[in-house]
CSV table of C-alpha atoms in Angstrom, one decimal:
chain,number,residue,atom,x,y,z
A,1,UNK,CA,100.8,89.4,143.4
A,2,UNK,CA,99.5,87.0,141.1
A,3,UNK,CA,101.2,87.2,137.5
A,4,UNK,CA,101.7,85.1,134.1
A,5,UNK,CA,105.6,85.2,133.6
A,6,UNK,CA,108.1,83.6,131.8
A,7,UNK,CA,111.0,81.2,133.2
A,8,UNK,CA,113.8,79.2,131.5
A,9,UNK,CA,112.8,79.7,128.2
A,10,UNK,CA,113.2,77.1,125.3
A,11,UNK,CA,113.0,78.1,121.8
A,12,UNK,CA,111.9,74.6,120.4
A,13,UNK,CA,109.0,74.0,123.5
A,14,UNK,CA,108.1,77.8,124.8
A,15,UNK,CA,104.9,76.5,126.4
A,16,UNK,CA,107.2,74.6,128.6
A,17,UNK,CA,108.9,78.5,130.4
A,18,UNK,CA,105.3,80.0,130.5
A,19,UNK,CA,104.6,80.0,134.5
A,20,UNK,CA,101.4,81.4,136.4
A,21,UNK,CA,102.2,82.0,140.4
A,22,UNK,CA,103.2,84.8,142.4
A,23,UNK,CA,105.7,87.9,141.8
A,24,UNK,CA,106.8,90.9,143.1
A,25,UNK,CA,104.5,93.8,142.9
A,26,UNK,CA,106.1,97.1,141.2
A,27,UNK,CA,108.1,99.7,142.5
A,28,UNK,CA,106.1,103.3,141.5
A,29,UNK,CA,109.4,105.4,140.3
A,30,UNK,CA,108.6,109.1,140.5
A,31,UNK,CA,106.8,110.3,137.3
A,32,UNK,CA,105.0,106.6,137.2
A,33,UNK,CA,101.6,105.0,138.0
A,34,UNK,CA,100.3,101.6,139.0
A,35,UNK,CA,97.6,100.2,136.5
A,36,UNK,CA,95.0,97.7,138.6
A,37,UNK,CA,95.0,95.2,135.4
A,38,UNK,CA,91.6,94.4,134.3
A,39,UNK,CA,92.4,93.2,131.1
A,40,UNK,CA,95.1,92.3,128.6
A,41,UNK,CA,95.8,90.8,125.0
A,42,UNK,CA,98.4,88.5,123.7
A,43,UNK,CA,100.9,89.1,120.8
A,44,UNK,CA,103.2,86.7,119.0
A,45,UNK,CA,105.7,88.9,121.1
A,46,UNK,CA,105.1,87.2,123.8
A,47,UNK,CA,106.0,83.9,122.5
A,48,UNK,CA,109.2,85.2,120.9
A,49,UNK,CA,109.9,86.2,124.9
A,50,UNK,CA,109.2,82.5,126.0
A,51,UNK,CA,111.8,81.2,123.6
A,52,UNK,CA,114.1,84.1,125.0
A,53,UNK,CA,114.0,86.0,121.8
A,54,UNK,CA,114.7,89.6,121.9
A,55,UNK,CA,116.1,92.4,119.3
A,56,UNK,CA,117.6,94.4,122.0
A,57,UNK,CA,121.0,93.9,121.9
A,58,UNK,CA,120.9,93.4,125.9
A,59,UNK,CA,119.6,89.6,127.3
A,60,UNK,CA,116.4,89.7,128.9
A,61,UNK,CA,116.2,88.8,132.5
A,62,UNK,CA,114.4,86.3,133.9
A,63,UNK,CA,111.8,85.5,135.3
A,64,UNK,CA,110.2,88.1,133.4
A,65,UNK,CA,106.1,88.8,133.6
A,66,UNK,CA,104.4,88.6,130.2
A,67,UNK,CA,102.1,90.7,128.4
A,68,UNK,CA,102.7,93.8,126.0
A,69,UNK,CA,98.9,95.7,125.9
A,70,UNK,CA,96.3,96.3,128.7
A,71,UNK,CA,94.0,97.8,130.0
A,72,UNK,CA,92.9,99.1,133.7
A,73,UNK,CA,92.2,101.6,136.4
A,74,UNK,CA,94.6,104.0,138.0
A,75,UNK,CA,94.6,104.4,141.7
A,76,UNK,CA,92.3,107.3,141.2
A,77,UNK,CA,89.6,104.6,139.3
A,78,UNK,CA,91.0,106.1,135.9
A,79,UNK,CA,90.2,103.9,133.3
A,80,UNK,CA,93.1,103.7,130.9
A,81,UNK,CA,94.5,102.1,127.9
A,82,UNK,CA,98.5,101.0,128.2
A,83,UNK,CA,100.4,103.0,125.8
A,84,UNK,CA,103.4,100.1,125.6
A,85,UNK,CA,106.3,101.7,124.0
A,86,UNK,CA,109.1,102.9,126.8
A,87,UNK,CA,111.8,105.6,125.7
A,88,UNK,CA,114.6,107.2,126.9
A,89,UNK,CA,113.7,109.3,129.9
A,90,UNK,CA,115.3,112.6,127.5
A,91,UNK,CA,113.5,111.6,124.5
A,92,UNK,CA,111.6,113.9,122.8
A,93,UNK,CA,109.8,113.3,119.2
A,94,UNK,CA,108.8,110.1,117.5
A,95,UNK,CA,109.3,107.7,120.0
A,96,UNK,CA,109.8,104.5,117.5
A,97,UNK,CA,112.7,106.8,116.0
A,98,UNK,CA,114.2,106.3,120.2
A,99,UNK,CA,117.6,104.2,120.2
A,100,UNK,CA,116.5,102.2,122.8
A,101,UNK,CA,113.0,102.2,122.8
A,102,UNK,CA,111.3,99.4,123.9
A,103,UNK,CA,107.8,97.6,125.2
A,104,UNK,CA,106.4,96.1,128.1
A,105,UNK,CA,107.7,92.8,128.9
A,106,UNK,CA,111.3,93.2,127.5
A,107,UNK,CA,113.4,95.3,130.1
A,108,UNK,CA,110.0,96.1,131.9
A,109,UNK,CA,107.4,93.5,133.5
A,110,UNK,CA,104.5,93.4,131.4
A,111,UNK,CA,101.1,93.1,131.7
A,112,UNK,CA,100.0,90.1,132.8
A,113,UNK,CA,99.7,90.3,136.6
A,114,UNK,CA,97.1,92.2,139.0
A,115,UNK,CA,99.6,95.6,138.8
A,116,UNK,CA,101.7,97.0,136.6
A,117,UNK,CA,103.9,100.5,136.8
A,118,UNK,CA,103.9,102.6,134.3
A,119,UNK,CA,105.5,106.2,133.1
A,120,UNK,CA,102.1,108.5,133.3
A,121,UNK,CA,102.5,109.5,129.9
A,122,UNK,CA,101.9,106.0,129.1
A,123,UNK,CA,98.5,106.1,130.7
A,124,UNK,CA,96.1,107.0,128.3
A,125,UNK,CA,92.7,107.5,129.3
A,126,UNK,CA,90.0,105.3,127.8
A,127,UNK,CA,86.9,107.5,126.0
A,128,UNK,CA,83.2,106.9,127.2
A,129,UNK,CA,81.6,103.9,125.2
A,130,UNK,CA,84.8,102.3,124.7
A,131,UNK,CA,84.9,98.8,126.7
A,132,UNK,CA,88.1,97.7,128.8
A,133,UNK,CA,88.1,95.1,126.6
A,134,UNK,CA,88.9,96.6,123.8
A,135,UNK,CA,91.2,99.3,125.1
A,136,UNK,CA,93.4,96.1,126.1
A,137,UNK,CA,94.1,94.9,122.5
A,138,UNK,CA,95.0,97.7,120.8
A,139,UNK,CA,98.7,98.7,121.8
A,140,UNK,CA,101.0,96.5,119.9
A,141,UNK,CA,99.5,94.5,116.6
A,142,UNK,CA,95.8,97.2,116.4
A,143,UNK,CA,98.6,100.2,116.8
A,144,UNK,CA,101.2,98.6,114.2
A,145,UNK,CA,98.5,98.2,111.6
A,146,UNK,CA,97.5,101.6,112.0
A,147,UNK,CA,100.3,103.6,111.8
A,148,UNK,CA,101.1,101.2,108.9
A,149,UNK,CA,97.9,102.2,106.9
A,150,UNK,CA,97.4,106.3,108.1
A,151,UNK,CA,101.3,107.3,108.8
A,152,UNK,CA,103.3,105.5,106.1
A,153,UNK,CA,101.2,104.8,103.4
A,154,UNK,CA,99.0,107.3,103.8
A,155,UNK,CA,96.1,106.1,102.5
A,156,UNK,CA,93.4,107.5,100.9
A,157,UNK,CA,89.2,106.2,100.6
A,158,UNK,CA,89.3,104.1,97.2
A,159,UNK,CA,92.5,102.8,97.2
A,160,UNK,CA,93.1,98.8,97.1
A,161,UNK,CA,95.0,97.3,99.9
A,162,UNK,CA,96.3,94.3,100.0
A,163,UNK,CA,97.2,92.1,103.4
A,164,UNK,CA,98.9,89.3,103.3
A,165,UNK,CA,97.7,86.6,105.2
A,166,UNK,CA,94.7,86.9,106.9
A,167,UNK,CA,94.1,85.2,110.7
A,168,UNK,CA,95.9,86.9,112.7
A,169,UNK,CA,96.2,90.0,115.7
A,170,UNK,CA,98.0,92.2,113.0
A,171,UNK,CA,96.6,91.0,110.0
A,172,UNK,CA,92.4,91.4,111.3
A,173,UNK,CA,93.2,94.7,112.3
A,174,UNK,CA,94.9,95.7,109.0
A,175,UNK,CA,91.5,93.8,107.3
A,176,UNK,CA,89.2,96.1,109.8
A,177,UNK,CA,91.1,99.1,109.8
A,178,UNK,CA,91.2,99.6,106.1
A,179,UNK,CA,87.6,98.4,105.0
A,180,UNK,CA,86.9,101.3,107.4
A,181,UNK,CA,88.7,103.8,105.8
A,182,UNK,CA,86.4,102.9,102.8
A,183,UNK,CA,89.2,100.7,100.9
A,184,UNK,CA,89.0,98.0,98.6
A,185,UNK,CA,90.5,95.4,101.1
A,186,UNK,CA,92.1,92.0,99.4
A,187,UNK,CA,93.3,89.0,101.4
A,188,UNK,CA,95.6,86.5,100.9
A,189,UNK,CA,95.2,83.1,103.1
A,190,UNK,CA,96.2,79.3,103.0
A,191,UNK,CA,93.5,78.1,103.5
A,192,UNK,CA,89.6,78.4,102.7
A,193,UNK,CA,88.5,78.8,106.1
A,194,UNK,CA,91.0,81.9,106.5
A,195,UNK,CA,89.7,83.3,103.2
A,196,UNK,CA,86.7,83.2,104.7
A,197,UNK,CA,87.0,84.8,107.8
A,198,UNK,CA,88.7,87.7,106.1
A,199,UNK,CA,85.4,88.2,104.2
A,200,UNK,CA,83.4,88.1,107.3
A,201,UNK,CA,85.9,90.9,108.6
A,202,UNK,CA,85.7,93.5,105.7
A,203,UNK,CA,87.8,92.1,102.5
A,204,UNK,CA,86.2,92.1,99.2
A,205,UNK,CA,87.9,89.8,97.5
A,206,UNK,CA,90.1,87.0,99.3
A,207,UNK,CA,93.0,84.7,97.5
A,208,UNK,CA,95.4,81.3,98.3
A,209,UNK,CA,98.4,82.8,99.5
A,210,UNK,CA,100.6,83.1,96.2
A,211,UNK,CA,97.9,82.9,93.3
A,212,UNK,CA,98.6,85.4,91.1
A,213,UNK,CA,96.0,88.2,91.6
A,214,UNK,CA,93.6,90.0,88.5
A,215,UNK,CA,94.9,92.8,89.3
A,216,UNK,CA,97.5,95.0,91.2
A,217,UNK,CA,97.2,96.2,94.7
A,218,UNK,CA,98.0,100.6,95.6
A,219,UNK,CA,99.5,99.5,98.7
A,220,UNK,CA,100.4,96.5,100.4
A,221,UNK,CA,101.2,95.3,104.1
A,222,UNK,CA,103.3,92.2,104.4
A,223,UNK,CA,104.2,91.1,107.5
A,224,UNK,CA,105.3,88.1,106.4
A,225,UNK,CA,108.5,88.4,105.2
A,226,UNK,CA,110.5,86.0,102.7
A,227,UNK,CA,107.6,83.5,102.4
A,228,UNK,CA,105.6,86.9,100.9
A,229,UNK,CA,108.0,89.3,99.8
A,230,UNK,CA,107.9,88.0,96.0
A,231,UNK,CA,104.2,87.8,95.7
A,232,UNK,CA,104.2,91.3,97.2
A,233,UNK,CA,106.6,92.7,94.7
A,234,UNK,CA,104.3,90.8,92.0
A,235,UNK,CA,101.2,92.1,93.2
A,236,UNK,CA,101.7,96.2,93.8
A,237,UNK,CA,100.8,98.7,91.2
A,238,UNK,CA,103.7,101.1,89.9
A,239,UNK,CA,104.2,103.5,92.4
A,240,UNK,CA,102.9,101.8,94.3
A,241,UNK,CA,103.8,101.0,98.0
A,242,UNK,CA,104.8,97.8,100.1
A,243,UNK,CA,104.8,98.2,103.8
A,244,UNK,CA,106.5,95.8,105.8
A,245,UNK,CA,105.5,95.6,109.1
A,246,UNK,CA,106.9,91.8,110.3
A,247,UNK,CA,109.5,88.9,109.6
A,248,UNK,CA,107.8,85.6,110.7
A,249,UNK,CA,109.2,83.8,108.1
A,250,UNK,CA,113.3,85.0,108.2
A,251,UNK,CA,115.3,88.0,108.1
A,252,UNK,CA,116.6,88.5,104.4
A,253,UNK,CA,114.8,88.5,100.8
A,254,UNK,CA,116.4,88.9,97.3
A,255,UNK,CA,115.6,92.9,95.7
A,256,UNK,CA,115.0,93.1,92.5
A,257,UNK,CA,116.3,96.3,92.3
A,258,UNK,CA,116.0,97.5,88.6
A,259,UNK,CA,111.9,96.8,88.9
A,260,UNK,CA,112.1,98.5,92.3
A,261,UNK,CA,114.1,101.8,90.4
A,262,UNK,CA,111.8,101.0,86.9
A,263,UNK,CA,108.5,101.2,88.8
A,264,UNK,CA,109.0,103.7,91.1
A,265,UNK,CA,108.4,101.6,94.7
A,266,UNK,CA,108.1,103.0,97.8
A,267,UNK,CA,109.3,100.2,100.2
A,268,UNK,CA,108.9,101.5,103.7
A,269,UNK,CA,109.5,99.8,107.3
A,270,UNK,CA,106.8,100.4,110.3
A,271,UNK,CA,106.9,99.5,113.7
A,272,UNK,CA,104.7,100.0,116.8
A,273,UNK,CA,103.7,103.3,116.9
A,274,UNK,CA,104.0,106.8,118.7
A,275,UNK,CA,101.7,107.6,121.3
A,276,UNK,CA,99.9,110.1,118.8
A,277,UNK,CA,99.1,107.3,117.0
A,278,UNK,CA,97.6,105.1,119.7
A,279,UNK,CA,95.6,108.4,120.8
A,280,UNK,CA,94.2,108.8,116.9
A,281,UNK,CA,93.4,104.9,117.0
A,282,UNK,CA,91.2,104.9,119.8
A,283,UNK,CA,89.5,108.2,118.5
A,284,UNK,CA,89.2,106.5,115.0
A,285,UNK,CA,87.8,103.4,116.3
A,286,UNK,CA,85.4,105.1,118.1
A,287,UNK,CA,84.1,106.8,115.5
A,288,UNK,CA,84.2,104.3,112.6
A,289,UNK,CA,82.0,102.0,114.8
A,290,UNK,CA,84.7,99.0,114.5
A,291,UNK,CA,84.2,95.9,116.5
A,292,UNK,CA,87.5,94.5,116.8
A,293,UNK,CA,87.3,90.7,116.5
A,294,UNK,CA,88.5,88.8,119.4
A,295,UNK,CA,88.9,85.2,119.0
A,296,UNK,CA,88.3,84.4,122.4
A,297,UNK,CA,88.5,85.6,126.4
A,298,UNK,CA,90.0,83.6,128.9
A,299,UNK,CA,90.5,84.1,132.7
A,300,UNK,CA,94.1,85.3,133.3
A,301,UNK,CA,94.5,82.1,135.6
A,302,UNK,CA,93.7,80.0,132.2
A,303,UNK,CA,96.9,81.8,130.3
A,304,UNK,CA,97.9,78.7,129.0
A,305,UNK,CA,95.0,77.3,126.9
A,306,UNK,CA,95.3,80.8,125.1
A,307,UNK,CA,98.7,80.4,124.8
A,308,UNK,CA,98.9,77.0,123.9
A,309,UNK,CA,96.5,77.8,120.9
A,310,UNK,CA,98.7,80.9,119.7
A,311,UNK,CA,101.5,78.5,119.6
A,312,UNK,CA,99.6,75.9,117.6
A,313,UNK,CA,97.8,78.6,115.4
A,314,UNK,CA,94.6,77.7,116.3
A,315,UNK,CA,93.6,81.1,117.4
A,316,UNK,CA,92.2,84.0,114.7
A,317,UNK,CA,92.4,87.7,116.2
A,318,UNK,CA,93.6,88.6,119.7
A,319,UNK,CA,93.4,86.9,122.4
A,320,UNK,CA,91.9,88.4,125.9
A,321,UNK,CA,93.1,88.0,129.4
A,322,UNK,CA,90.8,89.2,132.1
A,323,UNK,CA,91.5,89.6,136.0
């Protein structure tokens, strides 16, 4: 079957391990279904897996099919969203909580290819009025940034938020998702034209990344890391809370922890979400009458032009594959 995967991959060139050609097609395992792919997002994810990048502690295998999110028919015509997160067969509970969870393209072929199998619980069904389209992008970065906002921080309609940085998958859907909730949304970006776009998406007030702000910030969602982590610890109220949802920029950060202790901080961690979620997020989106910006559609046989402007940051959104 025809599918985008990734071979030989090079951390300092991982355009150069991104192939498009022919692969196996999957083996149903009892308690699984095949997904006809009709559509499918990018995520910086799928870079990190063309540089061979992975924080499982087993290697990944290769040649390995791209692609965390999609979206398709079952072979009953069931339109469904790809829940991506895959547990332990025994799991039962939060399934981010799961040792050895994991997502599509990492021990699994992803979904980037005319088929993919999939546990049936991982099927979700896509509700009337919702387009394939936008059933393929929210799984990994439309998913993160909700859980972020509605399960750790809890937020509440009046609150300021605070995103830092503002162009991409993770950070338009923090933008979106929380001018929808009726918050005060803030912005940082580098640059004017990413200040800008934030506006158009929902913030109210947009910043250069690192200026000090006129006023404090309820909660914050950095997925940053080290380049932000300061600033964020600047820019929160007391009790106030930081949610850190990516490490772009490095793994470690100095804690002040006597301001942490002093002004009460809640600093949480979030990743992915449970399945719950991703059935709340497609309800919520749904009803909020969100648009979720895509910064542009390409034919899956075209994979590389939208990977090649991931890479090069040229892209602001998600990215769409259709078949």
């Amino acid at each position: 079957m025809f599918a985008v995967y990734a071979q030989n991959p090079n951390r300092q060139d991982p355009l150069s391990a991104l192939h498009i050609g022919e692969q196996p097609e999957p083996e149903i395992r009892e308690g699984w279904v095949r997904v006809k792919v009709s559509h499918a997002s990018l995520n910086r994810h799928d870079l990190f897996t063309l540089q061979g990048v992975t924080h499982h502690p087993d290697p990944l295998i290769f040649p390995l099919i791209l692609g965390n999110d999609g979206a398709g028919t079952l072979d009953d015509g069931t339109p469904v969203a790809i829940y991506p997160v895959v547990g332990s067969d025994d799991w039962r509970g939060n399934e981010t909580l799961d040792p050895h969870w994991h997502i599509f393209s990492e021990h699994l072929p992803g979904t980037f290819a005319d088929y993919i199998a999939i546990p049936r619980r991982n099927a979700i069904p896509v509700p009337q009025g919702m387009s394939m389209e936008v059933a393929s992008l929210l799984g990994t970065a439309w998913l993160t940034a909700y859980r972020a906002l509605f399960v750790r921080a809890q937020i509440r309609p009046g609150q300021r938020l605070l995103v830092q940085g503002a162009k991409g998958g993770m950070a338009t859907a923090l933008i979106q998702l929380g001018a929808a909730a009726g918050l005060e949304v803030w912005a940082t970006s580098r640059d004017k034209a990413g200040r800008a776009f934030a506006e158009s998406l929902g913030a109210s007030r947009t910043f250069a990344s690192g200026e000090v702000l006129p006023g404090k910030a309820d909660v914050i969602v950095d997925s940053v890391g080290p380049a932000t982590w300061e600033h964020s610890l600047d820019s929160v109220v007391r009790n106030g809370t930081i949610v850190l949802v990516g490490v772009t920029t490095g793994l470690e950060v100095r804690m002040p922890l006597l301001r942490t202790v002093s002004h009460q901080l809640s600093l949480l961690g979030s990743v992915m979400g449970t399945r719950e979620d991703m059935v709340n997020l497609i309800n919520f989106i749904g009803t909020s009458g969100i648009q979720p910006h895509i910064g542009g559609r390409f034919p899956m046989t075209e994979a590389a032009e939208a990977f090649r402007q991931l890479w090069m940051g040229e892209s602001s959104g998600k990215l769409v594959l259709t078949r």
